[in-house]
CSV table of C-alpha atoms in Angstrom, one decimal:
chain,number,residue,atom,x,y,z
A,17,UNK,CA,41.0,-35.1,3.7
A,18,UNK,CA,37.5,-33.9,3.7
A,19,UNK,CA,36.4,-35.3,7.2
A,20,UNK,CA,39.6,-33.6,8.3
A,21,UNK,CA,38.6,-30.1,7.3
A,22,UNK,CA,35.5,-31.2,8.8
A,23,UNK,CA,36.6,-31.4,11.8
A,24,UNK,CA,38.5,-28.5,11.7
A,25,UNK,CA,35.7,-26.1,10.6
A,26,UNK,CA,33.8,-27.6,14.0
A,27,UNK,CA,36.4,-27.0,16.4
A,28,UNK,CA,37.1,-23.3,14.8
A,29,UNK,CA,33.5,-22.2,15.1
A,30,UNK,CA,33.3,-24.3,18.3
A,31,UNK,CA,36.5,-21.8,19.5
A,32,UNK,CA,34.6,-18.8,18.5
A,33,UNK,CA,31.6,-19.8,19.8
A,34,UNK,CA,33.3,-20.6,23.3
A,35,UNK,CA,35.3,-17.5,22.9
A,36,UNK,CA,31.8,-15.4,21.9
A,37,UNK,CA,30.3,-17.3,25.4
A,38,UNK,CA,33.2,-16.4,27.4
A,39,UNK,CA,33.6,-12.8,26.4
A,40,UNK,CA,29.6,-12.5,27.0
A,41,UNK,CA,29.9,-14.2,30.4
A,42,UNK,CA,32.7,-12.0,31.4
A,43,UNK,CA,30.6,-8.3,30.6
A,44,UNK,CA,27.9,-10.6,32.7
A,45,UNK,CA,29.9,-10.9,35.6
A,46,UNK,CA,31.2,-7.0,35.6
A,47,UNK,CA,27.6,-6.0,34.9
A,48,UNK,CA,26.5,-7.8,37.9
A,49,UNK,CA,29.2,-6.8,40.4
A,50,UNK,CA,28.7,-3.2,39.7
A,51,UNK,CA,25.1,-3.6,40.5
A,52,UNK,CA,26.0,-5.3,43.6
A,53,UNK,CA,28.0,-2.1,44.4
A,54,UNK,CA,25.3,0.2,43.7
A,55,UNK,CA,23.2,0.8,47.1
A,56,UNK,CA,19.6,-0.8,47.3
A,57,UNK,CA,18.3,3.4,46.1
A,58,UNK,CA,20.1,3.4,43.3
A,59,UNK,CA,18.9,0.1,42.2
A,60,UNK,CA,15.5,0.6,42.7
A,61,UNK,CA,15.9,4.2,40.7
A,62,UNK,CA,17.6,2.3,38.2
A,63,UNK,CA,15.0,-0.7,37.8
A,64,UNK,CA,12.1,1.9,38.1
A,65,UNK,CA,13.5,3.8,35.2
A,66,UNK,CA,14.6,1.2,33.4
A,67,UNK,CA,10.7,0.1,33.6
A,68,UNK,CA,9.2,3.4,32.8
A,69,UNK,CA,11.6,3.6,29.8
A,70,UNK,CA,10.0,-0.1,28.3
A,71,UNK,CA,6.6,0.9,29.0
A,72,UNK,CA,7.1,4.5,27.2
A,73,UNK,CA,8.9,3.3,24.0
A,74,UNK,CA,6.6,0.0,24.1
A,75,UNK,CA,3.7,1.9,24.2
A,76,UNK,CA,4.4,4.6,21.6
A,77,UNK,CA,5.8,2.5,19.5
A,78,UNK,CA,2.0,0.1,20.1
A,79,UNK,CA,0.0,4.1,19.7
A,80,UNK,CA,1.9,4.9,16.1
A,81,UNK,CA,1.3,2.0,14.5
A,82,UNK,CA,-2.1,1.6,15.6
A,83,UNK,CA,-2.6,5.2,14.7
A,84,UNK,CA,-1.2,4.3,11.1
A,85,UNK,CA,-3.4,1.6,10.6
A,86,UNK,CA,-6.4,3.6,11.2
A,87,UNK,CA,-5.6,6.1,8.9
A,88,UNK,CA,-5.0,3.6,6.1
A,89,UNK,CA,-8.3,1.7,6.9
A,90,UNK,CA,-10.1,5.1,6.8
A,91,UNK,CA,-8.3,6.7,3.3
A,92,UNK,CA,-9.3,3.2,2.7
A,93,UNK,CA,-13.3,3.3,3.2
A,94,UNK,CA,-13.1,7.3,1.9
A,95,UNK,CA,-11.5,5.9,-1.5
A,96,UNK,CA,-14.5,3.3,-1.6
A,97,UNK,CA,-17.0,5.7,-0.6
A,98,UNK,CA,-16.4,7.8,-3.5
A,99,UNK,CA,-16.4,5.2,-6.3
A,100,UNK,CA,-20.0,3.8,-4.8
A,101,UNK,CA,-21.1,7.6,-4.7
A,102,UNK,CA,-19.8,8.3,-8.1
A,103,UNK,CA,-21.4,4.9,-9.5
A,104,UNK,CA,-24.4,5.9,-7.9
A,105,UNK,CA,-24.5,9.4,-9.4
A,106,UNK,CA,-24.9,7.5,-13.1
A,107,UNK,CA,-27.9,8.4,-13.6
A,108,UNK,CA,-28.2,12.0,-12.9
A,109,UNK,CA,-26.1,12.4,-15.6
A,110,UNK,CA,-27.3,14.9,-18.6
A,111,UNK,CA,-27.3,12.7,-21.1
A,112,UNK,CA,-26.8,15.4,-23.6
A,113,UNK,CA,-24.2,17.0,-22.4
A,114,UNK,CA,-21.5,15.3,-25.0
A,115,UNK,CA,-24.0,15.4,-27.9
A,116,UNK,CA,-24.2,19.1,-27.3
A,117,UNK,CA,-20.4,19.1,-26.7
A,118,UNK,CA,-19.8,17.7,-29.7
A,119,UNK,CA,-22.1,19.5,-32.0
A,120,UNK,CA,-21.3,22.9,-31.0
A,121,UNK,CA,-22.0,25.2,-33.7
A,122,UNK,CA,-22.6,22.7,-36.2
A,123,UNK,CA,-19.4,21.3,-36.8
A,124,UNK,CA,-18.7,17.6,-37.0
A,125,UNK,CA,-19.4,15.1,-34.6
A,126,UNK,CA,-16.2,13.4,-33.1
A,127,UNK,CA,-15.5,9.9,-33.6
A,128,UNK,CA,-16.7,8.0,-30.3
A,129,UNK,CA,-13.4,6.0,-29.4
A,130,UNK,CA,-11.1,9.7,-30.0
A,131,UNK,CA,-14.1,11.1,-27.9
A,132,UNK,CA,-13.1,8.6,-25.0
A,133,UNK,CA,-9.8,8.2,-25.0
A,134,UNK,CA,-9.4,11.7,-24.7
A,135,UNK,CA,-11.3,12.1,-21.9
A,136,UNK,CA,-9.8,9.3,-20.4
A,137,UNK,CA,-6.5,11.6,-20.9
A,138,UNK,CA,-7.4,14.4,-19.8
A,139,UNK,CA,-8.0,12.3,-16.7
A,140,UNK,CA,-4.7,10.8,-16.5
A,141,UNK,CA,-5.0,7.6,-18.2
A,142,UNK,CA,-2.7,7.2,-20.5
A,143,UNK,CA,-2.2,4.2,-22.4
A,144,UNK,CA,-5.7,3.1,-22.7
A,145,UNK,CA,-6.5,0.8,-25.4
A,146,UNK,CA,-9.7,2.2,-26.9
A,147,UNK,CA,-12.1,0.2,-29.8
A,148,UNK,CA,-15.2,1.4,-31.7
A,149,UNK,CA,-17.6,-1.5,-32.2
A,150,UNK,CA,-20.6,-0.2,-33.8
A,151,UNK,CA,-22.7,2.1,-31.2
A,152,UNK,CA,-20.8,0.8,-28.3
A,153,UNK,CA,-16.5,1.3,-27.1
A,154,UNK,CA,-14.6,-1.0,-25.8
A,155,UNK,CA,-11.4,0.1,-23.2
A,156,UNK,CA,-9.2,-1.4,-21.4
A,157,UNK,CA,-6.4,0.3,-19.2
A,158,UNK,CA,-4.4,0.0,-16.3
A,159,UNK,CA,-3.4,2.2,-13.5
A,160,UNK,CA,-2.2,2.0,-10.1
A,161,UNK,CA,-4.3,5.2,-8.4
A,162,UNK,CA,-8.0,4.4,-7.6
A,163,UNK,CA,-8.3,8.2,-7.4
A,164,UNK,CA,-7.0,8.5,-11.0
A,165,UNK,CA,-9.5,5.8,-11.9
A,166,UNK,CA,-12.7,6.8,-10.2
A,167,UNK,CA,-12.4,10.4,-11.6
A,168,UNK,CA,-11.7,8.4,-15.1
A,169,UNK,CA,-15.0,6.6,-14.6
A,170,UNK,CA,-16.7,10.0,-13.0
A,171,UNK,CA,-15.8,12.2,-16.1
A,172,UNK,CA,-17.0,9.4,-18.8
A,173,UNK,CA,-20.4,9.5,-17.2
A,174,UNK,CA,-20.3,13.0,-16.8
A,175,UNK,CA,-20.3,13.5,-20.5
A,176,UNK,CA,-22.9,11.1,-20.9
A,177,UNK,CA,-21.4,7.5,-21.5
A,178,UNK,CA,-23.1,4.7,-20.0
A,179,UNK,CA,-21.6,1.9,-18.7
A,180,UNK,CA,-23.0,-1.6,-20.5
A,181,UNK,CA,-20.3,-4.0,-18.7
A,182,UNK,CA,-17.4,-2.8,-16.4
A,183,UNK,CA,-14.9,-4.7,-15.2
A,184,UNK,CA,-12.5,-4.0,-12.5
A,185,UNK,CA,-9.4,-5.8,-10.8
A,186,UNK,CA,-6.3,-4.8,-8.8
A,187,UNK,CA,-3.1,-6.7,-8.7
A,188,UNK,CA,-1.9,-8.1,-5.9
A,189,UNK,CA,1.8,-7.9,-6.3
A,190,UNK,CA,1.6,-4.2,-8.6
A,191,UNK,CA,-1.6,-2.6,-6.7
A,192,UNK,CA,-2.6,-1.5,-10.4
A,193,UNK,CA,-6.0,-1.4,-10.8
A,194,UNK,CA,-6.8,-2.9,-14.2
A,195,UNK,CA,-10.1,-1.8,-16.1
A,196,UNK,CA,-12.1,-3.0,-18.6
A,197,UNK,CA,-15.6,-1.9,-19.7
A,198,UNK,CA,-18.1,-1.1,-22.9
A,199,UNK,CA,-19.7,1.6,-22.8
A,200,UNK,CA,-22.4,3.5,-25.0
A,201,UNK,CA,-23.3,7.2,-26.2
A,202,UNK,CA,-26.7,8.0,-24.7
């Protein structure tokens, strides 16, 4: 029984297959006996626009999408160019800046891991895990804008955390940039 339906499932594709062939021959055949009709002008028009019109969407379609991946590679480099600048920029950082910050008028001094985790807030972080550990902190977050985290980074230096390790990884699949690093009131 099964060979039977075997054979039958061959012979019915084989049908539509011949009949696909046939139908595709037959527009072939009409396709080709109105050009013969057409004077040799007309076919020459018709080959030379035919031409033009592969060369224009050909090449537009070639200019976009090189065009596209310029711009990507160059957002690209700017994005890189900026972290490297604002790693750079470490240390022209006033030190005292969050010391001062934090003491105005007198009051109390703000615990160091509230101290960073709101700053890494007000940044656009959210989520972060955040650890005191004696003089240093210890975070950890992830986020899928290198903007978001370079301006993270750039602010925490700004108010005078240095950087003692940093650690920094994108995933492949996500594109989320995950950070880890321990840094230190100066």
């Amino acid at each position: 029984m099964k060979i039977l339906q075997r054979r039958t499932k061959r012979s019915t594709t084989m049908l539509q297959t011949s009949a696909l062939s046939a139908r595709m021959t037959g527009y072939q055949n009409l396709l080709f006996i109105r050009w013969q009709a057409l004077s040799s002008r007309d076919q020459l028009a018709l080959l030379l626009l035919s031409a033009f019109l592969l060369l224009f969407i050909g090449g537009y379609g070639g200019y976009s999408i090189h065009q596209a991946a310029n711009n990507s590679k160059s957002e690209y480099q700017e994005q890189v160019a900026d972290y490297f600048w604002l790693r750079a920029q470490a240390g022209n950082i006033d030190s005292n800046a969050l010391a001062a910050a934090n003491t105005a008028d007198g009051a109390e001094l703000i615990p160091a891991a509230s101290s960073v985790n709101a700053l890494l807030n007000n940044s656009g972080i959210v989520d972060a895990q955040v650890i005191a550990n004696g003089d240093t902190v210890q975070l950890s977050f992830n986020n899928p804008s290198q903007a978001v985290v370079s301006a993270a980074l750039g602010k925490l230096e700004q108010q005078g955390w240095q950087f003692t390790q940093l650690s920094m990884q994108q995933d492949l699949l996500t594109k989320a940039i995950q950070v880890q690093a321990t840094v230190t009131s100066s």
